[in-house]
Amino acid sequence: MSTPHASPGPAPTGPDELGLDIESLRARYRAERDRRIRPDGGSQYQRLDGEFGYYADDPYAEAESSREPLTDRVEVAVIGGGFGGLLAGARLRQAGVTSIRVIEKGGDFGGTWYWNRYPGIHCDIESYIYMPLLEEVGYVPQWKYAPGEEIRRHAQAIGRTFDLYRDACFQTQVTELRFDEAESEWIVTTDRGDRMRARFVVTASGTLSEPKLPGIPGITDFKGHTFHTSRWDYAYTGGDADGGLHRLADERVGVIGTGATAIQCVPHLGADAQQLYVFQRTPSSVDVRGNRPTDSDWAQSLTPGWQRRRMENFLTLVTGGPADEDLVDDGWTRTARLHQKLIPSESHRRQLPPEERERAYEAADFQKMNDIRARVDAVVEDADTAELLKPWYRYMCKRPTFSDSYLETFNRPNVTLVDTADSHGVERITEGGVVVAGREYAVDCIVFATGFEVGMSGVVTGRLPVHGRGGITLTEAWRQGPKTLHGFYSHGFPNLFQLGPLQNASAVNFVHVLDEQAAHVAAVVAAARDRRARRVEPSAEAEDAWVATIRQKAADLYRFQAECTPGYYNNEGRPRQRSESYGDGPVAFHDLLEKWRTEGGLDEVLVQGDGGTA
């Protein structure tokens, strides 16, 4: 299950030495980018509200259970029941907190794995490091890359193991947070009429929690059936997450979107629909998946601490650090040198001088993408279709995908790829079909595989109003940009913790990052309880110093992202001028947090009474 592995540093050779026509490749990448850039950027999408609100309905929950509005008190209210909220609840429980309420708009725990149950759904990170708290729950996943149903059931198992169902509020959405200065606690208002109180609030509403639809003209004119992949309609398609969509046997289906979701559901639609049209603006890079069942002998050989060791090994490798072996050994660790274009790290920067490092990265990138394009030629039988499926951009311009059945689907006679790049996407939707470049494709059903608003929690956008001391809102306090200490808490908003990548750290295995965040929050809350601190709140000076650190260490990725094809990584072709992530990467950031906790940092945020620190 492991292979010897040296530090995944950049290749020492440059593109010229490898015989690559670098200028031609760069020119092709720019030309393909320009075909897809739209003047409306991210506004080409629309939220699932207003006239589109029905797309967001919960198809999985039973009828909403009636209950009286809650006006009680809890010590910690956790907003969000995905892995972030579950980890926060679990780590707080381990820290001795007994009064915890998780508030979740879905009908159960699971977050994105509650909502997304489309056919073929699997995690694209190895399950042994992605599914958290495996040892605590006493479970080893059945597959190297677990199916969604296994992950969802594991989320429920975490809820049971840590007694988080006891006070949970499901089918409940928080509508406002307001700090009561006299009581030093938060008033939590919900759409169920609740007006509960909590000493601490942890927001963990996730980075993939708000589905989006394309703003295509005529989208409401279509007379057939439509749904978003995050609300898959099995009553219409038949089957389940393993496929068998038998009710589509006489249906013409169109899929709009070819990102990570489509890579997994398209093979099942292609197998069962009478006719499938895949409407593609930008092809994904599709590498070998190689999923396999868990080896029982390996599972029985695991020793205590195995998951933590494996998670840390993966994080070290994909951020450019050295390791004696590669425990995960998959498509992520084998392309580790390329990840710094998305998640920079101190380890990568140390390896070579900047100019030489960039040449090495570009060479490795061209090699990898050439391999990806060669795989398309090897798998897809029709030469014209194969050409359309080739990704012409740098490896980390879009999230890499992995599949052993997606490309093969286009060899089916009932599957047609429709390229929309030159028309900048689907032109319009009519009563009976989808129009691209003036041609109408008649369909009975449209599946929107158009993804989510990434990183845009309600707290950050203001859709969930947060009123701190003096009634000031968080959005008002952040008019000049986000201001936090370590990404967790802000001056003027006591006892409020935020989980997420903002002014924190990120990684391809974001659940690992969430676990580190949850452990940190639990440690701070435990210290506040032990020292009888009235509030947890950074000073304005500490906040300013951390913002300055973020600015100082921020990697300049603007030029790279501006050259990328449009997607959510580069804000649909409009890259942000600066990063809000810790520039030395997640390994260094986690070390920084541990050092801060053990060397007096807690004294900076624990406030006793109305005066100084505890």
Short mmCIF file of C-alpha atoms in Angstrom, two decimals, residues 228-598:
data_model
loop_
_atom_site.label_atom_id
_atom_site.label_comp_id
_atom_site.label_asym_id
_atom_site.label_seq_id
_atom_site.Cartn_x
_atom_site.Cartn_y
_atom_site.Cartn_z
CA HIS A 228 -29.59 20.31 -10.52
CA THR A 229 -27.22 17.43 -9.83
CA SER A 230 -27.18 18.33 -6.12
CA ARG A 231 -30.92 17.55 -6.05
CA TRP A 232 -30.94 14.48 -8.28
CA ASP A 233 -34.47 13.40 -9.21
CA TYR A 234 -34.50 9.61 -9.01
CA ALA A 235 -38.30 9.63 -9.23
CA TYR A 236 -37.77 10.80 -12.81
CA THR A 237 -34.63 8.85 -13.77
CA GLY A 238 -35.09 5.68 -11.78
CA GLY A 239 -32.10 3.91 -10.30
CA ASP A 240 -29.87 5.09 -7.50
CA ALA A 241 -26.33 6.31 -6.89
CA ASP A 242 -25.02 3.06 -8.40
CA GLY A 243 -26.80 3.76 -11.68
CA GLY A 244 -29.57 1.74 -13.35
CA LEU A 245 -31.45 4.84 -14.56
CA HIS A 246 -34.06 2.69 -16.29
CA ARG A 247 -36.70 5.39 -16.66
CA LEU A 248 -34.46 7.23 -19.13
CA ALA A 249 -34.61 4.43 -21.69
CA ASP A 250 -36.91 6.48 -23.95
CA GLU A 251 -35.63 9.92 -22.91
CA ARG A 252 -33.36 12.41 -24.63
CA VAL A 253 -31.19 13.99 -21.94
CA GLY A 254 -28.93 17.04 -22.01
CA VAL A 255 -26.22 17.66 -19.43
CA ILE A 256 -24.93 21.22 -19.07
CA GLY A 257 -21.49 21.29 -17.43
CA THR A 258 -18.43 19.05 -17.65
CA GLY A 259 -16.69 19.53 -14.31
CA ALA A 260 -16.07 17.06 -11.51
CA THR A 261 -19.76 16.17 -11.08
CA ALA A 262 -20.38 15.47 -14.76
CA ILE A 263 -17.27 13.30 -14.93
CA GLN A 264 -19.03 10.92 -12.52
CA CYS A 265 -22.68 11.06 -13.63
CA VAL A 266 -22.25 11.20 -17.44
CA PRO A 267 -21.19 7.51 -17.73
CA HIS A 268 -24.46 6.44 -16.07
CA LEU A 269 -26.58 8.78 -18.16
CA GLY A 270 -24.84 7.56 -21.29
CA ALA A 271 -25.47 3.95 -20.36
CA ASP A 272 -29.20 4.37 -19.79
CA ALA A 273 -30.59 7.32 -21.76
CA GLN A 274 -31.95 6.88 -25.26
CA GLN A 275 -29.84 9.88 -26.30
CA LEU A 276 -27.39 11.93 -24.27
CA TYR A 277 -26.06 15.35 -25.27
CA VAL A 278 -23.14 16.63 -23.19
CA PHE A 279 -22.86 20.40 -23.53
CA GLN A 280 -19.25 21.34 -22.88
CA ARG A 281 -17.66 24.77 -22.63
CA THR A 282 -14.30 23.58 -21.26
CA PRO A 283 -13.11 19.98 -21.08
CA SER A 284 -11.80 18.69 -17.79
CA SER A 285 -8.44 16.99 -17.47
CA VAL A 286 -9.32 13.35 -16.88
CA ASP A 287 -6.65 11.06 -15.48
CA VAL A 288 -6.73 7.40 -14.46
CA ARG A 289 -8.75 6.70 -11.29
CA GLY A 290 -7.89 3.08 -10.51
CA ASN A 291 -10.40 2.61 -7.71
CA ARG A 292 -10.24 -0.71 -5.86
CA PRO A 293 -11.72 -2.41 -2.80
CA THR A 294 -9.89 -2.13 0.49
CA ASP A 295 -7.50 -5.01 1.09
CA SER A 296 -8.73 -6.78 4.23
CA ASP A 297 -5.23 -7.89 5.27
CA TRP A 298 -4.01 -4.29 5.03
CA ALA A 299 -7.00 -3.06 7.07
CA GLN A 300 -6.29 -5.61 9.80
CA SER A 301 -2.62 -4.57 9.92
CA LEU A 302 -3.36 -0.93 10.81
CA THR A 303 -2.02 0.31 14.13
CA PRO A 304 -3.32 3.17 16.31
CA GLY A 305 -2.65 6.58 14.81
CA TRP A 306 -2.63 5.22 11.26
CA GLN A 307 -5.07 7.76 9.85
CA ARG A 308 -3.28 10.79 11.28
CA ARG A 309 0.05 9.51 9.91
CA ARG A 310 -1.48 8.92 6.50
CA MET A 311 -3.18 12.35 6.38
CA GLU A 312 0.00 14.15 7.36
CA ASN A 313 2.06 12.14 4.87
CA PHE A 314 -0.30 13.14 2.06
CA LEU A 315 -0.36 16.81 3.08
CA THR A 316 3.44 16.92 3.29
CA LEU A 317 3.88 15.39 -0.15
CA VAL A 318 1.30 17.46 -2.03
CA THR A 319 2.75 20.67 -0.59
CA GLY A 320 6.29 19.85 -1.67
CA GLY A 321 7.75 18.52 1.55
CA PRO A 322 10.03 15.50 1.92
CA ALA A 323 8.81 12.05 2.97
CA ASP A 324 10.48 8.66 3.08
CA GLU A 325 7.47 7.01 1.43
CA ASP A 326 4.23 7.86 -0.32
CA LEU A 327 1.48 6.17 1.67
CA VAL A 328 -1.36 7.23 -0.64
CA ASP A 329 0.46 6.94 -3.99
CA ASP A 330 -2.16 8.32 -6.38
CA GLY A 331 -2.75 11.00 -8.99
CA TRP A 332 -2.53 13.77 -6.41
CA THR A 333 0.82 12.81 -4.91
CA ARG A 334 2.33 12.02 -8.31
CA THR A 335 1.59 15.57 -9.50
CA ALA A 336 2.59 17.26 -6.27
CA ARG A 337 5.07 19.61 -7.93
CA LEU A 338 2.22 21.19 -9.90
CA HIS A 339 -0.05 21.97 -6.95
CA GLN A 340 1.84 25.08 -5.87
CA LYS A 341 0.01 26.97 -8.62
CA LEU A 342 -3.11 26.55 -6.53
CA ILE A 343 -1.78 26.16 -3.00
CA PRO A 344 1.71 27.68 -2.63
CA SER A 345 3.95 26.49 0.16
CA GLU A 346 7.23 27.34 1.77
CA SER A 347 8.59 23.91 0.79
CA HIS A 348 8.11 24.53 -2.92
CA ARG A 349 9.71 27.98 -2.78
CA ARG A 350 12.85 26.69 -1.08
CA GLN A 351 13.73 24.20 -3.78
CA LEU A 352 15.06 26.35 -6.64
CA PRO A 353 15.63 30.01 -7.53
CA PRO A 354 12.38 31.60 -8.86
CA GLU A 355 13.24 31.70 -12.57
CA GLU A 356 14.63 28.17 -12.64
CA ARG A 357 11.72 26.94 -10.54
CA GLU A 358 9.17 28.40 -12.95
CA ARG A 359 10.88 26.78 -15.94
CA ALA A 360 10.84 23.44 -14.17
CA TYR A 361 7.18 23.78 -13.22
CA GLU A 362 6.21 24.70 -16.75
CA ALA A 363 8.11 21.72 -18.14
CA ALA A 364 6.45 19.32 -15.72
CA ASP A 365 3.08 20.91 -16.47
CA PHE A 366 3.45 20.55 -20.25
CA GLN A 367 4.54 16.94 -19.82
CA LYS A 368 1.55 16.09 -17.63
CA MET A 369 -0.99 17.78 -19.87
CA ASN A 370 0.51 16.11 -22.93
CA ASP A 371 -0.03 12.78 -21.16
CA ILE A 372 -3.64 13.74 -20.36
CA ARG A 373 -4.29 14.67 -24.00
CA ALA A 374 -2.59 11.49 -25.24
CA ARG A 375 -4.94 9.47 -23.04
CA VAL A 376 -7.92 11.08 -24.78
CA ASP A 377 -6.54 9.97 -28.16
CA ALA A 378 -5.96 6.46 -26.85
CA VAL A 379 -9.48 6.07 -25.44
CA VAL A 380 -11.88 8.06 -27.65
CA GLU A 381 -12.47 6.46 -31.06
CA ASP A 382 -13.83 9.44 -33.00
CA ALA A 383 -10.98 11.83 -33.82
CA ASP A 384 -13.17 14.97 -33.86
CA THR A 385 -14.72 14.15 -30.50
CA ALA A 386 -11.31 13.35 -29.05
CA GLU A 387 -9.98 16.73 -30.17
CA LEU A 388 -12.84 18.50 -28.39
CA LEU A 389 -12.20 16.56 -25.18
CA LYS A 390 -8.56 17.61 -24.93
CA PRO A 391 -7.82 20.20 -22.21
CA TRP A 392 -5.56 23.01 -23.42
CA TYR A 393 -4.53 24.78 -20.21
CA ARG A 394 -2.13 24.38 -17.28
CA TYR A 395 -2.80 21.48 -14.94
CA MET A 396 -4.00 23.49 -11.93
CA CYS A 397 -6.15 25.92 -13.90
CA LYS A 398 -9.09 23.64 -13.10
CA ARG A 399 -9.54 20.96 -10.47
CA PRO A 400 -8.06 17.75 -11.90
CA THR A 401 -10.49 14.87 -12.30
CA PHE A 402 -10.06 11.10 -12.41
CA SER A 403 -12.23 8.52 -14.13
CA ASP A 404 -11.95 5.17 -15.84
CA SER A 405 -15.33 5.47 -17.61
CA TYR A 406 -15.98 9.12 -18.60
CA LEU A 407 -13.93 9.26 -21.79
CA GLU A 408 -15.14 5.78 -22.77
CA THR A 409 -18.74 7.02 -22.66
CA PHE A 410 -18.16 9.08 -25.81
CA ASN A 411 -17.62 5.87 -27.76
CA ARG A 412 -21.31 5.05 -27.30
CA PRO A 413 -23.45 5.70 -30.40
CA ASN A 414 -26.16 7.40 -28.30
CA VAL A 415 -23.79 9.99 -26.75
CA THR A 416 -22.98 13.27 -28.47
CA LEU A 417 -20.52 15.89 -27.28
CA VAL A 418 -21.64 19.44 -28.11
CA ASP A 419 -18.85 21.99 -27.87
CA THR A 420 -20.07 25.45 -26.79
CA ALA A 421 -16.76 27.30 -26.53
CA ASP A 422 -17.18 29.54 -29.57
CA SER A 423 -20.67 30.58 -28.46
CA HIS A 424 -19.36 31.14 -24.88
CA GLY A 425 -21.67 28.48 -23.55
CA VAL A 426 -25.23 27.43 -24.35
CA GLU A 427 -26.89 30.16 -26.43
CA ARG A 428 -30.45 29.73 -25.15
CA ILE A 429 -33.04 27.21 -24.04
CA THR A 430 -36.35 26.80 -25.85
CA GLU A 431 -39.56 25.00 -24.93
CA GLY A 432 -38.18 21.80 -26.39
CA GLY A 433 -34.43 21.93 -26.38
CA VAL A 434 -31.01 23.54 -26.05
CA VAL A 435 -29.59 25.89 -28.68
CA VAL A 436 -25.87 26.09 -29.46
CA ALA A 437 -24.52 28.14 -32.37
CA GLY A 438 -27.98 28.39 -33.86
CA ARG A 439 -28.71 24.66 -33.76
CA GLU A 440 -31.42 23.29 -31.49
CA TYR A 441 -30.88 19.95 -29.77
CA ALA A 442 -34.24 18.46 -28.81
CA VAL A 443 -34.26 17.03 -25.29
CA ASP A 444 -36.82 15.78 -22.79
CA CYS A 445 -34.72 16.51 -19.72
CA ILE A 446 -31.92 18.93 -18.81
CA VAL A 447 -29.52 18.12 -15.97
CA PHE A 448 -27.59 21.11 -14.65
CA ALA A 449 -24.11 19.95 -13.58
CA THR A 450 -23.08 23.56 -12.99
CA GLY A 451 -21.57 23.30 -9.52
CA PHE A 452 -21.58 25.61 -6.55
CA GLU A 453 -20.62 29.03 -5.37
CA VAL A 454 -17.16 28.21 -4.05
CA GLY A 455 -16.00 29.68 -0.73
CA MET A 456 -18.99 31.97 -0.44
CA SER A 457 -20.58 31.22 2.94
CA GLY A 458 -23.55 33.26 4.06
CA VAL A 459 -21.44 34.85 6.78
CA VAL A 460 -18.91 36.16 4.25
CA THR A 461 -21.48 37.37 1.73
CA GLY A 462 -23.80 38.90 4.30
CA ARG A 463 -26.72 36.66 3.37
CA LEU A 464 -26.49 35.52 6.98
CA PRO A 465 -26.35 38.86 8.84
CA VAL A 466 -23.93 38.88 11.79
CA HIS A 467 -24.25 41.76 14.27
CA GLY A 468 -21.37 42.15 16.71
CA ARG A 469 -20.67 44.59 19.54
CA GLY A 470 -22.46 47.89 19.03
CA GLY A 471 -24.70 46.30 16.41
CA ILE A 472 -22.10 46.61 13.65
CA THR A 473 -22.38 43.93 10.99
CA LEU A 474 -19.47 41.80 9.88
CA THR A 475 -19.82 43.08 6.31
CA GLU A 476 -19.57 46.67 7.61
CA ALA A 477 -16.50 45.81 9.65
CA TRP A 478 -14.95 44.22 6.56
CA ARG A 479 -15.65 47.05 4.13
CA GLN A 480 -11.92 47.39 3.43
CA GLY A 481 -11.40 43.64 3.28
CA PRO A 482 -11.56 40.66 5.66
CA LYS A 483 -9.94 41.16 9.06
CA THR A 484 -9.35 38.18 11.31
CA LEU A 485 -6.79 36.56 13.56
CA HIS A 486 -5.72 33.29 11.92
CA GLY A 487 -8.99 33.30 9.97
CA PHE A 488 -11.03 32.22 13.00
CA TYR A 489 -12.23 35.31 14.87
CA SER A 490 -12.55 39.06 14.43
CA HIS A 491 -12.35 42.07 16.72
CA GLY A 492 -15.81 43.26 17.67
CA PHE A 493 -17.37 39.80 17.24
CA PRO A 494 -16.62 37.93 20.49
CA ASN A 495 -17.04 34.18 20.86
CA LEU A 496 -17.62 33.73 17.12
CA PHE A 497 -15.44 31.22 15.25
CA GLN A 498 -15.38 30.71 11.48
CA LEU A 499 -14.20 27.55 9.77
CA GLY A 500 -13.01 27.84 6.18
CA PRO A 501 -10.04 28.89 4.02
CA LEU A 502 -10.31 32.66 4.55
CA GLN A 503 -7.00 34.01 6.00
CA ASN A 504 -6.36 30.45 7.07
CA ALA A 505 -4.84 27.62 5.00
CA SER A 506 -6.15 25.37 2.27
CA ALA A 507 -5.32 21.98 0.78
CA VAL A 508 -6.66 19.56 -1.80
CA ASN A 509 -7.85 17.38 1.11
CA PHE A 510 -9.81 20.16 2.76
CA VAL A 511 -11.32 17.84 5.38
CA HIS A 512 -7.84 17.55 6.89
CA VAL A 513 -7.71 21.35 7.15
CA LEU A 514 -11.16 21.39 8.75
CA ASP A 515 -10.01 18.88 11.35
CA GLU A 516 -7.04 21.06 12.27
CA GLN A 517 -9.37 24.06 12.50
CA ALA A 518 -11.87 22.19 14.64
CA ALA A 519 -9.12 21.03 17.01
CA HIS A 520 -7.87 24.62 17.33
CA VAL A 521 -11.35 26.00 18.07
CA ALA A 522 -11.93 23.28 20.65
CA ALA A 523 -8.63 24.11 22.36
CA VAL A 524 -9.50 27.81 22.53
CA VAL A 525 -12.99 27.13 23.88
CA ALA A 526 -11.58 24.71 26.46
CA ALA A 527 -9.07 27.34 27.59
CA ALA A 528 -11.83 29.93 27.88
CA ARG A 529 -13.86 27.59 30.07
CA ASP A 530 -10.89 26.63 32.24
CA ARG A 531 -9.85 30.26 32.79
CA ARG A 532 -13.41 31.49 33.17
CA ALA A 533 -12.87 34.04 30.41
CA ARG A 534 -15.95 36.04 29.54
CA ARG A 535 -15.08 36.49 25.89
CA VAL A 536 -12.82 35.15 23.17
CA GLU A 537 -11.87 38.10 21.00
CA PRO A 538 -8.64 39.24 19.32
CA SER A 539 -7.49 42.81 19.76
CA ALA A 540 -7.59 45.14 16.78
CA GLU A 541 -3.77 45.17 16.87
CA ALA A 542 -3.53 41.37 16.71
CA GLU A 543 -6.01 41.35 13.87
CA ASP A 544 -4.07 44.00 11.94
CA ALA A 545 -0.83 42.10 12.45
CA TRP A 546 -2.32 38.91 11.03
CA VAL A 547 -3.76 40.71 8.00
CA ALA A 548 -0.29 42.17 7.41
CA THR A 549 1.18 38.65 7.62
CA ILE A 550 -1.33 37.39 5.07
CA ARG A 551 -0.40 40.23 2.73
CA GLN A 552 3.34 39.74 3.26
CA LYS A 553 3.28 36.00 2.59
CA ALA A 554 0.59 35.96 -0.11
CA ALA A 555 1.76 34.26 -3.27
CA ASP A 556 1.36 36.23 -6.47
CA LEU A 557 -0.76 33.90 -8.58
CA TYR A 558 -2.46 36.61 -10.63
CA ARG A 559 -0.34 36.15 -13.75
CA PHE A 560 -0.74 32.37 -13.74
CA GLN A 561 -4.50 32.52 -13.18
CA ALA A 562 -4.97 35.24 -15.79
CA GLU A 563 -3.48 32.85 -18.35
CA CYS A 564 -5.88 30.09 -17.30
CA THR A 565 -9.08 29.07 -19.00
CA PRO A 566 -12.08 30.49 -17.08
CA GLY A 567 -13.33 28.53 -14.09
CA TYR A 568 -13.98 28.90 -10.38
CA TYR A 569 -10.26 28.70 -9.56
CA ASN A 570 -9.68 32.05 -11.30
CA ASN A 571 -13.08 33.63 -10.68
CA GLU A 572 -14.30 32.85 -14.21
CA GLY A 573 -11.36 34.54 -15.91
CA ARG A 574 -11.21 37.48 -13.52
CA PRO A 575 -8.56 36.45 -11.01
CA ARG A 576 -8.41 38.29 -7.72
CA GLN A 577 -5.45 40.56 -7.22
CA ARG A 578 -4.41 38.96 -3.96
CA SER A 579 -4.78 35.71 -2.09
CA GLU A 580 -6.43 35.50 1.31
CA SER A 581 -4.69 32.24 2.22
CA TYR A 582 -1.56 31.81 4.32
CA GLY A 583 1.26 31.84 1.77
CA ASP A 584 3.58 29.33 3.46
CA GLY A 585 0.98 26.59 3.06
CA PRO A 586 -1.04 24.37 5.40
CA VAL A 587 1.81 22.42 7.04
CA ALA A 588 3.52 25.62 8.17
CA PHE A 589 0.18 27.13 9.22
CA HIS A 590 -0.77 24.16 11.38
CA ASP A 591 2.65 24.32 13.04
CA LEU A 592 2.12 28.05 13.61
CA LEU A 593 -1.22 27.42 15.35
CA GLU A 594 0.23 24.76 17.63
CA LYS A 595 3.11 27.04 18.58
CA TRP A 596 0.70 29.94 19.18
CA ARG A 597 -1.40 27.82 21.55
CA THR A 598 1.56 26.51 23.55
#
